[in-house]
Amino acid sequence: MLANLRQRVSDWIFRARVPEAPPVTLVQRRIFILPTKQGYLFAGVLLVLLLASINYALSLGFLLTFLLAAMGSVAMLHTWRNLSQLKLRPGRCDAVFAGDTAYFRVVLESPSRDRFAVAIRRRGESPVFADVRASEPRIASLAVPARRRGRLACGRLEIFTRYPVGLFHAWSYFDFGLSVIVYPRPDPMAGLPPQQSLAGDDEGVPIAGDEDFAQLRGYNPGDPPRQIAWKALARGGDLLTKEFHATASAELWLDWIDARAADPEARLSVLAHWVIETERLGQSYGLRLPGVSIPPGRGDVHRARCLVALALHGEGSAS
């Protein structure tokens, strides 16, 4: 409750509107600046120098104090200018499988001058630093572990800099509403999907199987011993592996009911593996989930549609 209250106060202070329409330009009212720990220490040293100069009437002490104060003011201006008028756009965010690393990308553009040591970070995570050359867009990628399936939201991002001397911390916030779809982790032990037709009719599609001999190919480490062509090896030939195939029906339905597993998440992992394998075999397939039915098809778009439906199962319609 306290965290939500703090978030609402922060959003009100920084006028967060989610999602923000790109491009976001860091104008004067969006940039905030405060001294760092080193900055406060620097100010304390200046105060001591000033008091000592007043107490002992040291002309050179006044000169040194005001010179350092002027340098600090110039540093503050450069820190603020390092963010001023910087343009931000959302980058490409590709879907990943659970257990992989998702990347949220932000494009930084500087219309006029070079920017140095510009950092972007999510709340509580390590920043990503980038130098931005004038008129040369730079992409900053924030790596986030995708631990579970679903929609992984990036959340509000902070962009900041302490360039050039680290005495001041200038920052701003932005939120494009970036998110990444996290597919279920495929279960490699799921095997091939059921309901394969071995009839070999005209509409069938050849797939990997163990029914009919297809051809000989070179041996690969890990091939089962029973598929090695021992007779050919005995005749002095090379070590070869026999390949077999079966024939599957032209259309295959990957059904929630057929994915027998201990729990719903395990079922989704089985179905994700079947989607990938069926697509790899070049067969047309459809997907049935409780409340979702995707007609048979094939191709990268259809594969992605099925995997998205699996990723968002139970979180709303994805068909």
Coordinates of C-alpha atoms in Angstrom, one line a residue:
M1 CA 0.0 0.0 0.0
L2 CA 2.8 2.3 0.9
A3 CA 4.6 1.5 -2.3
N4 CA 1.5 2.2 -4.4
L5 CA 1.1 5.6 -2.6
R6 CA 4.8 6.4 -3.2
Q7 CA 4.3 5.5 -6.9
R8 CA 1.3 7.7 -7.3
V9 CA 3.0 10.6 -5.7
S10 CA 6.0 10.1 -8.0
D11 CA 3.8 9.9 -11.0
W12 CA 2.0 13.1 -10.0
I13 CA 5.3 14.9 -9.5
F14 CA 6.8 13.8 -12.7
R15 CA 3.6 14.1 -14.7
A16 CA 3.7 10.5 -16.0
R17 CA 1.3 9.7 -18.9
V18 CA 1.4 6.1 -19.9
P19 CA 2.1 5.3 -22.6
E20 CA 3.8 8.4 -24.0
A21 CA 3.7 9.0 -27.7
P22 CA 7.1 8.9 -29.4
P23 CA 9.3 10.7 -29.8
V24 CA 9.8 12.1 -26.4
T25 CA 12.0 15.2 -26.3
L26 CA 13.7 16.0 -23.0
V27 CA 12.8 19.7 -22.7
Q28 CA 13.6 21.9 -19.8
R29 CA 10.5 21.0 -17.7
R30 CA 11.3 17.3 -17.9
I31 CA 14.9 17.4 -16.6
F32 CA 15.6 17.4 -12.9
I33 CA 19.1 18.0 -11.4
L34 CA 20.5 17.6 -7.9
P35 CA 24.1 17.4 -6.5
T36 CA 25.5 13.9 -6.0
K37 CA 27.4 12.9 -2.8
Q38 CA 30.5 14.3 -4.4
G39 CA 28.7 17.5 -5.2
Y40 CA 27.6 18.0 -1.6
L41 CA 31.1 17.3 -0.5
F42 CA 32.4 19.8 -3.0
A43 CA 29.9 22.4 -1.7
G44 CA 31.0 21.7 1.9
V45 CA 34.6 22.3 0.9
L46 CA 33.6 25.6 -0.7
L47 CA 31.8 26.7 2.4
V48 CA 34.8 25.9 4.6
L49 CA 37.1 27.9 2.2
L50 CA 34.7 30.8 2.2
L51 CA 34.5 30.9 6.0
A52 CA 38.3 30.7 6.3
S53 CA 38.7 33.5 3.8
I54 CA 36.3 35.7 5.7
N55 CA 37.8 34.9 9.1
Y56 CA 41.4 35.5 8.0
A57 CA 40.7 38.1 5.2
L58 CA 42.5 36.0 2.6
S59 CA 42.2 37.6 -0.8
L60 CA 43.6 34.5 -2.5
G61 CA 41.2 32.4 -0.5
F62 CA 38.3 34.4 -1.9
L63 CA 39.7 34.0 -5.4
L64 CA 40.1 30.3 -5.1
T65 CA 36.6 29.9 -3.6
F66 CA 34.8 31.8 -6.3
L67 CA 36.8 30.2 -9.0
L68 CA 35.8 26.7 -7.8
A69 CA 32.2 27.9 -7.4
A70 CA 32.2 29.1 -11.0
M71 CA 33.7 25.8 -12.2
G72 CA 30.9 23.9 -10.2
S73 CA 28.3 26.1 -11.9
V74 CA 29.7 25.3 -15.3
A75 CA 29.7 21.6 -14.5
M76 CA 26.1 21.8 -13.5
L77 CA 25.2 23.5 -16.8
H78 CA 27.1 20.8 -18.8
T79 CA 25.3 18.0 -16.9
W80 CA 21.9 19.5 -17.7
R81 CA 22.8 20.2 -21.4
N82 CA 23.9 16.5 -21.7
L83 CA 20.3 15.5 -21.6
S84 CA 18.6 18.6 -22.9
Q85 CA 16.8 18.2 -26.3
L86 CA 17.7 14.5 -26.4
K87 CA 15.0 12.5 -28.4
L88 CA 13.8 9.1 -27.3
R89 CA 11.9 6.5 -29.3
P90 CA 10.8 2.9 -28.5
G91 CA 12.9 0.2 -30.2
R92 CA 12.1 -3.3 -31.3
C93 CA 11.3 -5.7 -28.5
D94 CA 11.2 -9.3 -29.7
A95 CA 9.3 -12.2 -28.0
V96 CA 11.4 -14.7 -26.1
F97 CA 10.8 -18.0 -24.4
A98 CA 10.5 -18.3 -20.6
G99 CA 14.0 -18.7 -19.1
D100 CA 15.6 -16.5 -21.8
T101 CA 16.6 -12.9 -21.6
A102 CA 14.3 -10.2 -23.0
Y103 CA 15.6 -7.0 -24.4
F104 CA 13.8 -3.6 -24.2
R105 CA 15.4 -1.3 -26.7
V106 CA 15.3 2.5 -26.7
V107 CA 16.6 4.7 -29.5
L108 CA 18.4 7.8 -28.5
E109 CA 18.8 10.7 -31.0
S110 CA 20.8 13.9 -30.6
P111 CA 19.9 16.5 -33.2
S112 CA 22.7 18.9 -32.5
R113 CA 25.7 17.8 -30.4
D114 CA 27.4 14.7 -29.0
R115 CA 26.3 13.3 -25.6
F116 CA 28.4 11.3 -23.3
A117 CA 27.8 8.8 -20.6
V118 CA 24.0 8.8 -20.9
A119 CA 22.4 6.0 -18.9
I120 CA 19.1 4.3 -18.9
R121 CA 17.8 1.9 -16.3
R122 CA 14.7 0.3 -14.9
R123 CA 13.9 0.8 -11.2
G124 CA 16.3 -1.0 -9.0
E125 CA 18.4 -2.4 -11.8
S126 CA 21.9 -1.7 -13.2
P127 CA 22.0 1.1 -15.9
V128 CA 23.1 0.8 -19.5
F129 CA 25.4 3.6 -20.6
A130 CA 25.7 5.0 -24.1
D131 CA 27.5 7.8 -25.9
V132 CA 25.2 9.5 -28.5
R133 CA 26.8 11.1 -31.5
A134 CA 25.1 14.0 -33.3
S135 CA 22.6 12.8 -35.9
E136 CA 23.6 9.2 -35.3
P137 CA 20.8 7.3 -33.5
R138 CA 22.1 5.0 -30.8
I139 CA 20.1 2.0 -29.5
A140 CA 20.3 1.2 -25.8
S141 CA 19.2 -2.4 -24.9
L142 CA 18.1 -3.2 -21.4
A143 CA 18.4 -7.0 -20.6
V144 CA 15.7 -8.4 -18.3
P145 CA 15.4 -12.1 -17.4
A146 CA 12.1 -13.5 -18.6
R147 CA 11.3 -15.9 -15.8
R148 CA 7.7 -16.8 -16.6
R149 CA 5.4 -16.8 -19.6
G150 CA 3.0 -14.0 -20.3
R151 CA 3.5 -10.3 -21.0
L152 CA 6.6 -8.8 -19.5
A153 CA 6.2 -5.1 -19.0
C154 CA 9.2 -2.8 -19.0
G155 CA 7.6 -0.1 -16.8
R156 CA 8.9 3.4 -16.4
L157 CA 12.5 4.1 -17.3
E158 CA 14.9 6.6 -15.9
I159 CA 17.4 8.3 -18.1
F160 CA 20.2 10.1 -16.3
T161 CA 23.8 11.5 -16.6
R162 CA 26.5 12.7 -14.3
Y163 CA 28.7 13.9 -17.1
P164 CA 31.3 15.6 -17.0
V165 CA 32.7 15.5 -13.5
G166 CA 30.1 13.6 -11.4
L167 CA 29.1 16.5 -9.2
F168 CA 25.5 16.6 -10.4
H169 CA 22.9 14.0 -11.2
A170 CA 20.5 15.1 -14.0
W171 CA 17.6 12.8 -14.8
S172 CA 14.2 12.3 -16.4
Y173 CA 11.5 9.7 -16.7
F174 CA 9.7 8.2 -19.7
D175 CA 7.4 5.3 -20.3
F176 CA 6.5 4.1 -23.8
G177 CA 4.5 1.1 -22.4
L178 CA 7.1 -1.3 -23.8
S179 CA 6.3 -5.0 -23.3
V180 CA 7.6 -8.4 -24.5
I181 CA 5.6 -11.6 -25.0
V182 CA 7.2 -14.4 -23.2
Y183 CA 6.4 -17.8 -24.7
P184 CA 6.1 -21.0 -22.6
R185 CA 9.3 -22.9 -22.3
P186 CA 9.1 -25.8 -24.8
D187 CA 9.2 -29.2 -23.2
P188 CA 11.9 -31.2 -25.2
M189 CA 10.6 -34.4 -23.8
A190 CA 7.1 -33.9 -25.3
G191 CA 8.0 -35.7 -28.5
L192 CA 5.9 -35.3 -31.6
P193 CA 2.2 -34.4 -31.4
P194 CA -0.4 -37.2 -31.6
Q195 CA -3.1 -37.7 -34.3
Q196 CA -0.5 -38.4 -37.0
S197 CA -1.9 -40.2 -40.0
L198 CA 0.4 -42.9 -41.4
A199 CA -2.0 -43.7 -44.2
G200 CA 0.3 -42.2 -46.9
D201 CA -2.5 -40.8 -49.0
D202 CA -2.0 -38.1 -51.6
E203 CA -2.7 -35.3 -49.1
G204 CA -0.2 -36.6 -46.6
V205 CA 3.0 -34.8 -45.6
P206 CA 6.2 -36.7 -45.0
I207 CA 7.6 -36.2 -41.5
A208 CA 10.3 -37.8 -39.4
G209 CA 9.2 -41.2 -38.1
D210 CA 10.2 -44.8 -38.0
E211 CA 7.9 -46.5 -40.5
D212 CA 9.5 -46.4 -44.0
F213 CA 13.2 -46.3 -44.9
A214 CA 14.0 -43.0 -46.6
Q215 CA 17.7 -42.6 -47.1
L216 CA 21.2 -42.9 -45.7
R217 CA 23.1 -39.9 -44.4
G218 CA 26.4 -39.3 -42.6
Y219 CA 26.6 -40.2 -39.0
N220 CA 26.1 -37.5 -36.4
P221 CA 27.2 -37.9 -32.8
G222 CA 24.2 -38.9 -30.8
D223 CA 22.4 -41.0 -33.5
P224 CA 20.8 -44.1 -32.0
P225 CA 22.9 -47.3 -32.6
R226 CA 19.9 -49.1 -34.1
Q227 CA 19.7 -46.6 -36.9
I228 CA 23.4 -47.0 -37.9
A229 CA 24.0 -48.9 -41.2
W230 CA 26.1 -51.6 -39.8
K231 CA 26.1 -53.7 -43.0
A232 CA 27.5 -50.8 -45.0
L233 CA 30.1 -50.3 -42.4
A234 CA 31.1 -54.0 -42.5
R235 CA 31.6 -53.7 -46.3
G236 CA 34.2 -51.1 -45.6
G237 CA 32.0 -48.1 -46.2
D238 CA 31.7 -44.9 -44.2
L239 CA 29.7 -44.7 -40.9
L240 CA 26.2 -43.9 -42.1
T241 CA 22.8 -43.5 -40.4
K242 CA 19.5 -44.7 -41.8
E243 CA 16.6 -42.2 -41.9
F244 CA 13.0 -43.2 -41.8
H245 CA 9.9 -41.2 -42.4
A246 CA 6.2 -41.4 -41.8
T247 CA 3.3 -39.6 -43.4
A248 CA 1.1 -37.2 -41.5
S249 CA -2.3 -35.8 -42.4
A250 CA -2.3 -32.5 -44.2
E251 CA -3.8 -30.7 -41.2
L252 CA -3.1 -31.4 -37.6
W253 CA -4.9 -30.0 -34.5
L254 CA -2.8 -29.4 -31.5
D255 CA -5.3 -29.8 -28.7
W256 CA -5.1 -28.9 -25.1
I257 CA -6.8 -32.2 -24.2
D258 CA -4.1 -34.2 -25.9
A259 CA -1.3 -32.5 -24.1
R260 CA -1.3 -34.7 -21.0
A261 CA 0.9 -33.2 -18.3
A262 CA 0.8 -32.7 -14.5
D263 CA -0.4 -29.1 -14.5
P264 CA -1.5 -26.3 -16.9
E265 CA 1.9 -24.8 -17.2
A266 CA 3.4 -28.1 -18.2
R267 CA 0.6 -28.6 -20.8
L268 CA 1.5 -25.2 -22.3
S269 CA 5.1 -26.2 -22.5
V270 CA 4.1 -29.4 -24.3
L271 CA 2.0 -27.5 -26.8
A272 CA 4.8 -25.0 -27.4
H273 CA 7.1 -27.8 -28.3
W274 CA 4.5 -29.3 -30.6
V275 CA 4.0 -26.0 -32.4
I276 CA 7.7 -25.6 -33.0
E277 CA 8.2 -29.2 -34.2
T278 CA 5.1 -29.2 -36.4
E279 CA 6.2 -25.9 -38.0
R280 CA 9.7 -27.3 -38.5
L281 CA 8.2 -30.3 -40.3
G282 CA 6.3 -28.1 -42.6
Q283 CA 2.8 -29.3 -41.7
S284 CA -0.3 -27.3 -41.5
Y285 CA -1.6 -27.2 -37.9
G286 CA -4.2 -25.5 -35.8
L287 CA -4.4 -24.9 -32.0
R288 CA -7.2 -25.5 -29.6
L289 CA -7.1 -24.1 -26.1
P290 CA -10.0 -23.5 -23.6
G291 CA -11.8 -20.6 -25.1
V292 CA -9.3 -20.1 -28.1
S293 CA -9.3 -21.9 -31.5
I294 CA -6.8 -20.9 -34.2
P295 CA -7.5 -22.4 -37.6
P296 CA -4.8 -24.5 -39.3
G297 CA -2.1 -22.7 -41.1
R298 CA 1.7 -22.6 -41.3
G299 CA 4.5 -20.1 -41.5
D300 CA 6.3 -17.7 -39.1
V301 CA 3.2 -15.5 -38.6
H302 CA 1.0 -18.5 -37.8
R303 CA 3.7 -19.9 -35.5
A304 CA 4.0 -16.6 -33.6
R305 CA 0.2 -16.4 -33.3
C306 CA 0.0 -19.8 -31.8
L307 CA 2.8 -19.1 -29.4
V308 CA 1.3 -15.8 -28.3
A309 CA -2.0 -17.6 -27.6
L310 CA 0.0 -20.1 -25.4
A311 CA 1.9 -17.2 -23.7
L312 CA -1.3 -15.3 -22.9
H313 CA -3.5 -18.3 -22.0
G314 CA -5.5 -17.3 -18.9
E315 CA -4.6 -13.6 -19.3
G316 CA -7.2 -12.7 -22.0
S317 CA -7.9 -13.5 -25.6
A318 CA -4.9 -13.6 -28.0
S319 CA -6.5 -15.0 -31.1

